[in-house]
Coordinates of C-alpha atoms in Angstrom, one line a residue:
M1 CA 25.4 -1.0 7.1
R2 CA 23.3 -3.9 5.6
E3 CA 19.8 -3.5 6.1
V4 CA 16.6 -6.1 5.9
S5 CA 13.4 -5.7 5.0
G6 CA 10.1 -7.7 4.8
A7 CA 6.2 -7.9 4.7
P8 CA 3.7 -9.7 6.3
G9 CA 3.5 -13.8 6.0
T10 CA 1.9 -16.7 7.8
A11 CA 2.6 -19.8 9.4
A12 CA 0.6 -22.7 10.8
G13 CA 2.6 -23.4 13.6
G14 CA 3.8 -26.5 15.2
G15 CA 1.4 -27.4 17.4
A16 CA -1.2 -30.3 17.7
P17 CA -3.9 -30.8 14.5
R18 CA -6.5 -29.4 16.6
A19 CA -4.6 -26.2 17.7
R20 CA -3.7 -25.7 13.7
R21 CA -7.7 -26.2 12.8
V22 CA -8.6 -23.5 15.4
L23 CA -6.3 -20.7 14.9
R24 CA -4.2 -21.5 11.6
G25 CA -5.1 -18.0 9.7
A26 CA -2.8 -14.9 9.5
A27 CA -3.2 -11.4 8.2
V28 CA -1.0 -8.2 7.8
A29 CA -0.8 -5.8 10.5
L30 CA 1.1 -2.7 10.9
A31 CA 4.7 -2.9 11.0
G32 CA 4.9 -6.6 10.8
L33 CA 2.4 -7.5 13.4
V34 CA 1.1 -10.6 12.1
L35 CA -2.8 -11.5 13.0
A36 CA -3.6 -15.1 13.3
T37 CA -7.0 -15.5 13.1
A38 CA -9.5 -18.2 12.1
G39 CA -12.1 -19.9 14.1
A40 CA -12.6 -22.4 16.7
G41 CA -16.1 -23.0 16.1
Y42 CA -18.7 -20.9 14.7
L43 CA -19.5 -19.2 18.0
Y44 CA -15.6 -18.2 18.7
V45 CA -15.6 -17.1 15.3
E46 CA -18.4 -14.8 15.8
H47 CA -16.8 -13.6 19.1
L48 CA -13.5 -12.6 17.1
N49 CA -15.6 -10.8 14.4
G50 CA -17.0 -8.8 17.0
N51 CA -13.7 -8.0 18.4
L52 CA -12.9 -6.2 15.2
R53 CA -13.8 -2.3 14.8
K54 CA -15.2 -1.8 11.6
E55 CA -15.4 1.9 9.7
D56 CA -16.0 3.1 6.1
L57 CA -13.1 2.4 3.6
H58 CA -13.1 5.8 2.0
L59 CA -14.8 9.4 3.2
G60 CA -13.5 11.4 0.1
D61 CA -16.0 12.7 -2.5
N62 CA -14.6 10.5 -5.3
K63 CA -13.1 7.2 -4.7
L64 CA -10.7 5.9 -7.3
D65 CA -11.8 2.5 -9.5
S66 CA -9.9 -0.7 -8.4
S67 CA -6.8 -1.4 -10.3
K68 CA -7.3 -2.7 -13.6
P69 CA -7.0 -6.8 -13.9
D70 CA -4.3 -8.3 -15.8
A71 CA -5.1 -10.5 -19.0
R72 CA -6.1 -13.5 -16.8
G73 CA -8.6 -11.6 -14.8
R74 CA -6.5 -11.5 -11.8
R75 CA -6.3 -8.0 -9.7
P76 CA -3.4 -6.2 -7.6
L77 CA -4.5 -5.6 -4.2
N78 CA -3.5 -2.7 -2.3
I79 CA -3.7 -2.4 1.5
L80 CA -3.0 0.9 3.6
L81 CA -1.4 0.0 7.1
L82 CA -1.9 2.5 9.9
G83 CA -0.3 2.8 13.1
S84 CA -2.5 5.4 15.4
D85 CA -1.3 7.4 18.7
S86 CA -4.7 7.1 19.8
R87 CA -4.7 7.7 23.8
N88 CA -8.4 6.6 24.0
S89 CA -7.6 4.0 26.8
D90 CA -5.8 4.0 30.3
E91 CA -3.4 1.2 28.7
N92 CA -3.0 3.4 25.6
V93 CA -2.4 6.4 27.8
R94 CA 0.2 4.5 30.0
L95 CA 2.3 3.2 26.9
G96 CA 2.0 6.4 25.0
G97 CA 2.1 8.9 27.7
A98 CA 1.3 12.6 26.9
R99 CA -1.7 12.1 29.1
A100 CA -2.8 15.6 28.2
D101 CA -3.6 14.1 24.8
R102 CA -6.3 11.6 26.5
G103 CA -9.3 11.9 24.1
R104 CA -7.9 14.0 21.2
P105 CA -8.7 12.5 17.9
P106 CA -5.5 10.3 16.9
L107 CA -2.9 10.7 14.2
A108 CA -1.8 8.0 11.8
D109 CA 2.1 8.3 12.7
V110 CA 2.8 4.8 10.7
Q111 CA 1.6 4.7 7.1
M112 CA 2.5 1.7 5.0
L113 CA 0.9 0.5 1.5
L114 CA 1.2 -2.8 0.8
H115 CA 0.9 -3.8 -2.9
L116 CA 0.1 -7.6 -3.8
S117 CA 0.8 -8.3 -7.3
A118 CA -1.8 -9.4 -9.5
D119 CA 0.0 -12.8 -10.0
R120 CA 0.7 -13.1 -6.2
D121 CA 4.3 -13.4 -7.1
D122 CA 5.5 -10.3 -5.5
L123 CA 4.9 -7.7 -2.4
S124 CA 6.0 -4.1 -2.5
V125 CA 5.5 -2.2 0.8
L126 CA 5.9 1.7 0.8
S127 CA 6.1 3.8 3.7
I128 CA 5.5 7.8 3.9
P129 CA 6.8 10.0 6.5
R130 CA 4.3 11.0 8.8
D131 CA 5.5 14.7 8.4
T132 CA 4.9 14.7 4.6
R133 CA 2.7 18.2 3.8
V134 CA 0.1 16.9 1.6
T135 CA -3.4 18.3 0.4
I136 CA -6.1 16.5 2.5
P137 CA -9.4 16.5 0.6
R138 CA -12.7 17.0 1.5
C139 CA -13.7 14.3 4.2
T140 CA -17.3 13.6 5.6
D141 CA -17.5 11.9 9.0
P142 CA -19.8 8.9 9.0
D143 CA -20.7 9.0 12.7
D144 CA -22.0 12.5 13.2
G145 CA -21.8 13.7 9.3
T146 CA -19.4 16.6 10.1
V147 CA -17.5 17.8 6.6
H148 CA -13.9 18.5 7.0
G149 CA -12.8 20.9 4.2
E150 CA -10.1 20.3 1.9
R151 CA -6.9 21.7 3.7
V152 CA -2.7 21.4 3.3
D153 CA -1.4 19.6 6.5
R154 CA 0.9 16.7 7.6
I155 CA -0.5 13.4 6.1
N156 CA -0.7 11.8 9.7
A157 CA -3.4 14.7 10.4
S158 CA -5.7 13.0 7.9
L159 CA -6.9 10.4 10.5
Q160 CA -8.4 13.3 12.4
N161 CA -10.9 14.3 9.6
G162 CA -13.1 11.5 10.4
G163 CA -11.1 8.5 10.6
P164 CA -8.7 6.1 8.6
G165 CA -11.3 6.5 5.7
C166 CA -9.9 10.2 5.1
T167 CA -6.4 8.9 5.3
V168 CA -7.6 6.6 2.5
A169 CA -8.7 9.5 0.3
T170 CA -5.3 11.5 1.0
W171 CA -3.2 8.7 -0.1
E172 CA -5.1 8.1 -3.0
E173 CA -5.0 11.9 -3.8
L174 CA -1.4 11.9 -3.5
T175 CA -0.7 8.9 -5.1
G176 CA -3.1 8.0 -7.7
I177 CA -2.9 4.5 -6.3
P178 CA -6.6 2.9 -5.7
V179 CA -6.4 1.3 -1.8
D180 CA -8.7 -1.8 -1.4
H181 CA -8.5 -2.0 2.2
F182 CA -7.1 -0.6 5.3
M183 CA -6.0 -2.2 8.6
M184 CA -5.3 0.2 11.9
V185 CA -3.6 -1.0 15.4
D186 CA -2.8 1.3 18.2
F187 CA -0.1 1.1 20.9
A188 CA -2.0 -1.7 23.1
G189 CA -2.2 -3.9 20.1
V190 CA 1.4 -3.6 19.2
V191 CA 2.2 -4.6 22.5
A192 CA 0.0 -7.0 22.9
M193 CA 0.6 -9.1 19.7
A194 CA 4.5 -8.6 20.2
D195 CA 4.2 -10.7 23.2
A196 CA 1.9 -13.0 21.7
V197 CA 4.4 -14.0 19.0
G198 CA 7.0 -14.3 21.8
G199 CA 9.3 -11.4 20.8
V200 CA 11.1 -10.6 17.7
P201 CA 14.8 -10.3 17.0
V202 CA 16.3 -7.0 16.2
C203 CA 19.7 -5.6 15.8
V204 CA 21.5 -2.3 16.6
D205 CA 25.3 -1.3 15.6
A206 CA 25.8 0.3 18.6
N207 CA 24.3 0.9 22.1
V208 CA 21.2 2.9 21.7
H209 CA 19.1 5.0 24.2
D210 CA 16.2 7.2 23.0
R211 CA 14.7 9.0 25.8
R212 CA 12.0 10.1 24.1
S213 CA 10.5 6.5 23.2
G214 CA 12.1 4.9 26.1
L215 CA 14.3 2.4 23.9
R216 CA 17.5 1.5 25.0
L217 CA 19.5 -1.6 23.7
R218 CA 22.9 -3.0 23.8
E219 CA 24.8 -3.2 20.6
G220 CA 24.0 -6.5 18.6
E221 CA 20.8 -8.5 18.5
T222 CA 18.0 -8.3 21.1
T223 CA 14.6 -10.3 21.1
V224 CA 12.3 -7.0 21.9
R225 CA 8.6 -8.1 23.5
G226 CA 5.8 -5.9 24.3
E227 CA 6.7 -2.4 25.5
Q228 CA 10.4 -2.8 23.9
A229 CA 8.8 -3.8 20.7
L230 CA 6.8 -0.5 20.8
Q231 CA 9.4 1.8 21.7
W232 CA 11.6 0.2 18.6
L233 CA 8.7 0.7 16.4
R234 CA 8.0 4.4 17.7
T235 CA 11.6 5.7 17.7
R236 CA 12.8 8.2 15.4
H237 CA 15.8 10.2 17.1
G238 CA 17.4 6.8 18.1
F239 CA 18.2 5.8 14.5
A240 CA 20.3 7.4 11.3
D241 CA 19.8 11.1 11.0
G242 CA 16.9 11.1 13.6
S243 CA 14.4 11.4 11.0
D244 CA 11.5 9.3 10.0
L245 CA 13.6 7.7 7.1
G246 CA 15.5 5.7 9.9
R247 CA 12.1 5.1 11.8
A248 CA 10.5 3.7 8.8
K249 CA 14.0 1.5 8.1
A250 CA 13.4 0.2 11.6
Q251 CA 10.0 -0.8 11.0
H252 CA 10.8 -2.8 7.7
M253 CA 13.4 -4.6 9.9
Y254 CA 11.2 -5.8 12.4
M255 CA 8.4 -6.7 10.0
S256 CA 10.8 -8.7 8.3
S257 CA 12.3 -10.3 10.9
M258 CA 8.9 -11.5 12.4
V259 CA 7.8 -12.9 8.8
R260 CA 10.9 -14.8 8.8
Q261 CA 10.2 -16.2 11.9
L262 CA 6.7 -17.4 11.2
K263 CA 7.8 -18.5 8.0
E264 CA 9.9 -21.0 9.9
G265 CA 7.1 -22.1 11.7
T266 CA 9.2 -21.9 15.0
R267 CA 6.3 -19.3 16.8
L268 CA 2.7 -20.0 17.8
S269 CA 3.0 -23.5 18.1
D270 CA 1.1 -23.5 21.9
P271 CA -2.8 -23.6 21.6
G272 CA -3.0 -21.0 24.2
K273 CA -0.8 -18.7 22.6
L274 CA -2.6 -18.8 19.3
R275 CA -5.8 -18.0 21.2
A276 CA -4.3 -15.3 23.1
L277 CA -2.8 -13.7 19.7
A278 CA -6.2 -13.9 18.1
E279 CA -8.1 -12.2 21.1
E280 CA -5.3 -9.6 21.2
A281 CA -4.9 -8.9 17.4
T282 CA -9.0 -8.6 16.8
G283 CA -9.4 -6.4 19.7
A284 CA -6.6 -3.8 18.6
L285 CA -7.4 -3.5 15.1
T286 CA -10.0 -1.6 13.1
V287 CA -10.5 -2.5 9.4
D288 CA -12.9 -1.4 6.7
R289 CA -15.9 -3.0 6.2
G290 CA -14.5 -5.2 3.2
L291 CA -12.3 -7.0 6.0
D292 CA -15.2 -7.3 8.6
S293 CA -14.5 -11.0 9.5
V294 CA -11.7 -13.4 10.7
G295 CA -12.9 -15.5 7.5
K296 CA -11.8 -12.5 4.9
L297 CA -8.7 -11.9 6.9
Y298 CA -7.8 -15.4 6.5
D299 CA -8.3 -15.4 2.8
L300 CA -6.1 -12.4 2.7
A301 CA -3.4 -14.3 4.6
Q302 CA -3.8 -17.1 2.0
D303 CA -2.8 -14.6 -0.7
L304 CA 0.2 -13.2 0.9
R305 CA 1.8 -16.3 2.1
Q306 CA 2.3 -17.1 -1.5
V307 CA 4.9 -14.2 -2.0
P308 CA 8.5 -16.0 -1.7
T309 CA 10.5 -14.0 0.8
E310 CA 13.1 -12.7 -1.8
R311 CA 10.3 -11.0 -3.8
I312 CA 9.6 -8.8 -0.8
T313 CA 10.4 -5.3 -0.9
L314 CA 10.1 -2.3 1.3
A315 CA 11.0 1.1 0.8
T316 CA 10.3 4.5 1.7
M317 CA 9.0 7.4 -0.8
P318 CA 11.4 9.4 -2.2
W319 CA 11.2 12.9 0.1
V320 CA 13.0 16.1 0.1
Y321 CA 12.9 18.9 3.3
A322 CA 10.2 21.4 2.8
P323 CA 11.6 24.9 3.1
G324 CA 12.3 25.6 6.9
G325 CA 12.4 21.9 7.6
A326 CA 9.3 21.4 9.4
H327 CA 7.6 19.2 6.8
V328 CA 9.0 16.8 4.1
L329 CA 7.6 16.6 0.4
P330 CA 7.5 13.6 -2.2
K331 CA 10.6 14.2 -4.2
E332 CA 9.9 15.8 -8.0
G333 CA 10.0 13.1 -10.3
E334 CA 11.3 10.3 -8.2
A335 CA 8.0 9.8 -5.8
E336 CA 6.1 9.9 -8.9
Q337 CA 7.9 7.4 -10.5
V338 CA 7.7 4.8 -7.5
F339 CA 3.9 5.6 -7.5
S340 CA 3.5 5.0 -11.1
M341 CA 5.1 1.4 -10.8
I342 CA 2.7 0.8 -8.2
R343 CA -0.3 1.9 -10.0
R344 CA 0.9 -0.4 -13.1
D345 CA 1.8 -3.3 -11.2
V346 CA 5.4 -3.3 -11.4
A347 CA 7.7 -4.9 -8.3
L348 CA 9.6 -2.5 -6.6
D349 CA 12.6 -4.6 -6.7
G350 CA 13.1 -3.8 -10.2
R351 CA 12.8 -7.6 -11.4
G352 CA 9.9 -7.5 -13.7
R353 CA 8.3 -11.0 -14.5
E354 CA 9.3 -13.7 -16.9
E355 CA 7.0 -13.8 -19.9
T356 CA 4.7 -16.9 -20.8
A357 CA 4.9 -18.3 -24.3
G358 CA 2.0 -18.8 -26.6
P359 CA -0.8 -16.2 -27.5
E360 CA -1.0 -15.2 -24.0
A361 CA 2.7 -14.1 -23.7
G362 CA 2.8 -10.8 -21.8
A363 CA 0.1 -11.5 -19.4
D364 CA 2.6 -12.4 -16.3
G365 CA 5.3 -10.0 -18.3
G366 CA 4.3 -6.6 -16.7
S367 CA 1.4 -4.4 -17.7
D368 CA 2.4 -3.4 -20.7
G369 CA 1.6 -6.3 -22.8
A370 CA 5.1 -7.0 -23.7
G371 CA 5.5 -9.9 -25.8
D372 CA 2.0 -9.6 -27.6
S373 CA 1.9 -10.1 -31.7
A374 CA 1.3 -7.3 -33.6
D375 CA 2.9 -4.3 -31.8
D376 CA 4.1 -2.2 -34.5
G377 CA 1.1 0.6 -33.8
A378 CA -0.8 -0.5 -37.3
P379 CA -4.2 -2.5 -36.9
A380 CA -4.5 -5.9 -37.5
P381 CA -3.8 -7.6 -40.8
G382 CA -6.9 -6.9 -43.1
A383 CA -8.3 -4.1 -41.0
D384 CA -8.5 -0.3 -41.1
R385 CA -9.3 2.2 -38.5
A386 CA -13.0 2.7 -39.5
D387 CA -13.4 -1.0 -38.7
V388 CA -11.9 -0.3 -34.9
A389 CA -14.3 0.1 -32.3
V390 CA -13.0 1.9 -29.3
R391 CA -15.2 3.0 -25.9
V392 CA -14.0 6.3 -24.5
L393 CA -14.5 6.7 -20.9
N394 CA -14.2 9.7 -18.3
G395 CA -12.3 8.9 -15.5
T396 CA -10.8 12.1 -14.6
G397 CA -12.3 12.5 -11.2
T398 CA -10.3 12.1 -8.0
A399 CA -10.6 12.7 -4.1
A400 CA -10.3 16.0 -4.4
R401 CA -11.5 17.1 -7.8
P402 CA -14.3 16.4 -9.8
A403 CA -14.6 14.9 -13.2
V404 CA -13.7 17.2 -16.2
T405 CA -17.3 17.5 -18.0
G406 CA -17.0 16.0 -21.6
R407 CA -14.0 14.9 -21.6
A408 CA -14.7 11.3 -23.2
G409 CA -16.8 13.0 -25.8
A410 CA -13.8 15.5 -27.0
V411 CA -11.5 12.7 -27.1
A412 CA -13.7 10.4 -29.1
E413 CA -14.7 13.2 -31.4
A414 CA -10.6 13.6 -32.0
L415 CA -10.5 10.0 -33.0
R416 CA -13.1 9.9 -35.3
A417 CA -12.0 13.1 -37.0
D418 CA -8.3 10.9 -37.3
G419 CA -10.2 8.0 -39.0
F420 CA -11.4 5.9 -36.0
T421 CA -15.0 6.1 -37.0
R422 CA -16.4 3.9 -34.4
A423 CA -14.9 5.6 -31.7
A424 CA -17.7 6.4 -29.0
A425 CA -18.2 8.2 -25.9
E426 CA -20.1 6.1 -23.0
H427 CA -21.2 7.7 -19.7
T428 CA -20.1 5.0 -17.5
P429 CA -18.6 6.7 -14.5
R430 CA -15.0 6.2 -13.9
S431 CA -12.3 7.6 -12.0
Q432 CA -8.8 6.8 -11.9
W433 CA -5.4 8.4 -12.0
D434 CA -3.4 7.2 -15.1
T435 CA -5.3 7.3 -18.8
V436 CA -5.3 3.8 -19.7
L437 CA -6.0 1.9 -23.0
T438 CA -6.9 -1.5 -22.3
Y439 CA -7.7 -4.7 -24.6
P440 CA -9.1 -7.9 -23.9
R441 CA -7.4 -10.4 -26.4
A442 CA -4.0 -10.6 -27.4
G443 CA -4.4 -10.3 -31.1
Q444 CA -5.8 -6.6 -30.5
R445 CA -2.8 -5.1 -29.2
G446 CA -2.0 -3.7 -32.8
E447 CA -5.1 -2.1 -33.0
A448 CA -4.6 -0.7 -29.7
L449 CA -1.3 0.7 -30.2
A450 CA -2.7 2.6 -33.6
V451 CA -5.3 4.3 -31.1
A452 CA -2.5 5.1 -28.9
R453 CA -0.5 6.6 -31.5
S454 CA -3.3 8.6 -33.0
L455 CA -3.5 10.5 -29.3
G456 CA 0.0 10.5 -28.5
L457 CA -0.5 8.0 -25.5
P458 CA 3.0 6.5 -24.4
D459 CA 2.9 2.6 -25.0
R460 CA 2.8 2.1 -21.0
A461 CA -0.5 3.4 -21.3
V462 CA -1.7 0.3 -23.6
R463 CA -2.5 -2.9 -21.3
H464 CA -3.6 -6.2 -22.1
S465 CA -6.8 -6.6 -19.5
A466 CA -9.6 -8.9 -19.3
G467 CA -11.6 -6.5 -17.4
E468 CA -13.4 -4.8 -20.3
P469 CA -15.7 -6.3 -23.3
G470 CA -13.8 -4.6 -25.9
L471 CA -11.1 -1.7 -26.8
T472 CA -11.7 0.5 -24.1
L473 CA -9.9 4.0 -23.3
T474 CA -10.3 5.7 -20.1
V475 CA -9.2 9.2 -19.9
G476 CA -7.7 9.6 -16.7
A477 CA -6.8 12.7 -14.3
D478 CA -3.5 13.0 -15.6
W479 CA -5.2 14.2 -18.8
R480 CA -7.8 16.9 -18.0
E481 CA -7.5 18.9 -21.1
G482 CA -6.9 18.6 -24.9
T483 CA -7.1 16.1 -27.2
A484 CA -3.7 15.3 -27.4
Y485 CA -2.0 13.3 -24.5
P486 CA 0.3 16.0 -22.5
A487 CA 4.0 15.4 -22.9
P488 CA 6.3 15.2 -19.6
P489 CA 6.8 18.8 -18.5
G490 CA 10.1 20.4 -19.6
G491 CA 10.8 17.6 -22.3
A492 CA 11.6 15.2 -19.7
P493 CA 12.0 11.4 -21.1
E494 CA 9.1 8.9 -20.4
P495 CA 9.9 7.3 -16.6
S496 CA 11.1 3.8 -17.0
A497 CA 8.5 1.3 -17.1
D498 CA 10.2 -1.3 -14.6
E499 CA 12.9 0.4 -12.9
P500 CA 12.5 2.4 -9.6
P501 CA 14.7 5.6 -9.3
D502 CA 18.2 5.1 -8.2
S503 CA 17.5 7.0 -5.0
L504 CA 14.9 4.6 -3.7
D505 CA 16.4 2.5 -0.9
G506 CA 14.8 -0.9 -1.1
L507 CA 14.9 -3.6 1.2
S508 CA 14.8 -7.3 0.3
G509 CA 12.7 -9.3 2.6
D510 CA 15.4 -12.6 2.3
D511 CA 18.1 -10.6 4.0
A512 CA 18.6 -11.7 7.6
S513 CA 21.6 -9.7 8.4
A514 CA 20.4 -6.3 9.0
C515 CA 21.3 -4.2 12.1
M516 CA 20.4 -0.5 12.4
E517 CA 22.6 2.4 12.4
V518 CA 22.4 4.4 15.6
N519 CA 22.3 8.1 15.7
P520 CA 25.4 9.0 17.4
N521 CA 23.5 11.3 19.5
A522 CA 21.7 8.5 20.9
T523 CA 24.6 6.1 22.1
W524 CA 25.6 5.3 25.5

């Protein structure tokens, strides 16, 4: 079976110029639901802004710092897309069933991280199964001050600990990836937006009937609308082996198909439909306070639309069943390899980036600065270790663990003992997963590598970044003790900087020939 993937995109539509001007923007929403929202005059914009529900981005004790900028000062962007099973309205109860659940705190049954590269040339979307067993960090409910203590549970339950900001904190603790924004949609929003765009073509390789979700389709291609679209996105037992893996692939396929339609400009040409989509989409969305207006969503959409379809990749976190089979766990080694690629702004399609010529070579060639001169690990000509100034910062705190006191001082002292007498600890608070040594000018790479060799840092930790005033070492959560960087456990080799694990089932956004494999137990 060939499968397809994609990620959110935008299209202006083919209506009158006034219609395009009124509602031309588009922004990502869960499972390929594209939010077309821009203003039709100031009052209408304010009305749409009022439709959006806003909540705090992060409810944990310690948020990770934003991703490092590249050599040109551009930052990657990480957006967490959530699907809520809330039964907080009559319509959500009707669509979701389980009337006894009305009013209970919702679960985040669909979770995808969208990673937009710093150069806006590629897009990676990573799903995590809802039954993944994780540590949910301590979160404080911003509405009533309730403190939810740290616990081990399914990742979808994190939404019940104060809201989506706790799911963000859980993702950061699990993956080490800093989350910049979140967007969450409920059952009614899925149905309304699927109708507003005229339906989405999907395909199955056999007749399918999943009695739990209600999905019933004939073999071949069908354009799903309304409740049928919701059934497609919710079904788990209908596809593949009946696990979340099949459900995630079906969501990826739906997302990809919708994006291709919108990029072709064949949908949303009617001003009335555009207005209806704006109303439904903004009314269905909960966003963080950094995305609290249709103007900000429009700006986000403009960034997303730059990505070529063939550079869109969707995948599911490598996972294994926990003992007993009630939960799943990140697959040891391989899940971390995927998380590390996203943290280092490496595309999940494994294709890397072309390097530019001249003194800025390496700025576009990945985050390891490949292509810079003076990369033999020695200081620049005419310089010695005593002339190399290094700022050392403590970034060891995470959402669940406080920073280790004195880390910056201990590492700076080790550098001074090795001849880098200008190494100095600073007390600027930081929080990041990976230990990173950054340099702002290409000619400093040799000095940076010399510092890295002194501490045993791998080359992948050395990055050309415009974000700091000079050579800066941030000791991350991966190095909480000792003055020599820890080697991989068990003598394992360092992970590849640019290649996903072989088991990662990445799907490309330009593959339009997808058909979901139907679970043999769900055919008719």
